[in-house]
């Protein structure tokens, strides 16, 4: 018996005047998976997310989240997801814990303090809980932003270019957070323009180009679309990211 996808998109179209942004987009996302929508700037990634989040109406096609249609059941759709945009939506005047407690109270949840403490622990922010967010690094702000999105336990989270503007260390922190989300059963729809990000995180990758999905599959399936590589011996060199993180780790140990 085939399991119904938690996100279903079929024939999605959207235009702004004479500019066709989406020209028949189709994809499904399996429950509990990480799905990466990969594309360059202007490919239409954010437009897809905004339609799924009921913030924008499609010109044609259908889309559903958690079994609910975005056009006819928008209230049910909104109860099923949380959205984290390209820039962290946190209050810098408040502490990390106060941000979480505020959101929990706005959603009328029981024991907001306990919810906040649990999320701070999950996202490695307990030691910074009493500090104002204005003192947080970019990676810490993004982790707090994602933690705020999870208040209420939505089954789906949309992450729209979550590592934009972060340094290598901050990007790694966010990647680890996303992997933990999926490990707990949350479905993640991730939009990104970074190839390494999609390669590291995604169970499936859809490539959006000029308003259409031109490839969709696992990393192994996408690799098979290219001709076989000629086998040659090449000494592996460390990447700049590996060098950077190794040096940072060494310095941290010396200062400890």
PDB file of C-alpha atoms in Angstrom, residues 8-13 23-29 35 37 48 61-62 206-208 211-216:
ATOM      1  CA  UNK A   8       1.859  17.132  -2.821  1.00  0.00           C
ATOM      2  CA  UNK A   9       2.415  19.632  -5.627  1.00  0.00           C
ATOM      3  CA  UNK A  10       1.039  19.179  -9.141  1.00  0.00           C
ATOM      4  CA  UNK A  11       1.023  21.502 -12.141  1.00  0.00           C
ATOM      5  CA  UNK A  12       1.817  24.587 -10.061  1.00  0.00           C
ATOM      6  CA  UNK A  13       1.939  27.812 -12.103  1.00  0.00           C
ATOM      7  CA  UNK A  23       5.550  26.807 -15.219  1.00  0.00           C
ATOM      8  CA  UNK A  24       4.068  23.515 -14.093  1.00  0.00           C
ATOM      9  CA  UNK A  25       5.899  22.360 -10.964  1.00  0.00           C
ATOM     10  CA  UNK A  26       5.325  18.798  -9.724  1.00  0.00           C
ATOM     11  CA  UNK A  27       6.805  17.000  -6.708  1.00  0.00           C
ATOM     12  CA  UNK A  28       5.870  14.944  -3.645  1.00  0.00           C
ATOM     13  CA  UNK A  29       7.521  14.878  -0.223  1.00  0.00           C
ATOM     14  CA  UNK A  35      13.375  17.285   0.671  1.00  0.00           C
ATOM     15  CA  UNK A  37      14.354  22.256  -3.589  1.00  0.00           C
ATOM     16  CA  UNK A  48       6.733  27.596  -4.177  1.00  0.00           C
ATOM     17  CA  UNK A  61      -2.300  23.621 -10.309  1.00  0.00           C
ATOM     18  CA  UNK A  62      -2.898  22.059  -6.910  1.00  0.00           C
ATOM     19  CA  UNK A 206      14.481  18.431  -6.895  1.00  0.00           C
ATOM     20  CA  UNK A 207      16.257  20.861  -9.193  1.00  0.00           C
ATOM     21  CA  UNK A 208      14.112  23.870 -10.079  1.00  0.00           C
ATOM     22  CA  UNK A 211      10.119  27.605 -13.353  1.00  0.00           C
ATOM     23  CA  UNK A 212      10.204  23.838 -13.908  1.00  0.00           C
ATOM     24  CA  UNK A 213      11.492  20.776 -12.063  1.00  0.00           C
ATOM     25  CA  UNK A 214      14.155  19.417 -14.403  1.00  0.00           C
ATOM     26  CA  UNK A 215      15.379  16.590 -12.149  1.00  0.00           C
ATOM     27  CA  UNK A 216      14.029  14.879  -9.032  1.00  0.00           C
TER      28      UNK A 216
END
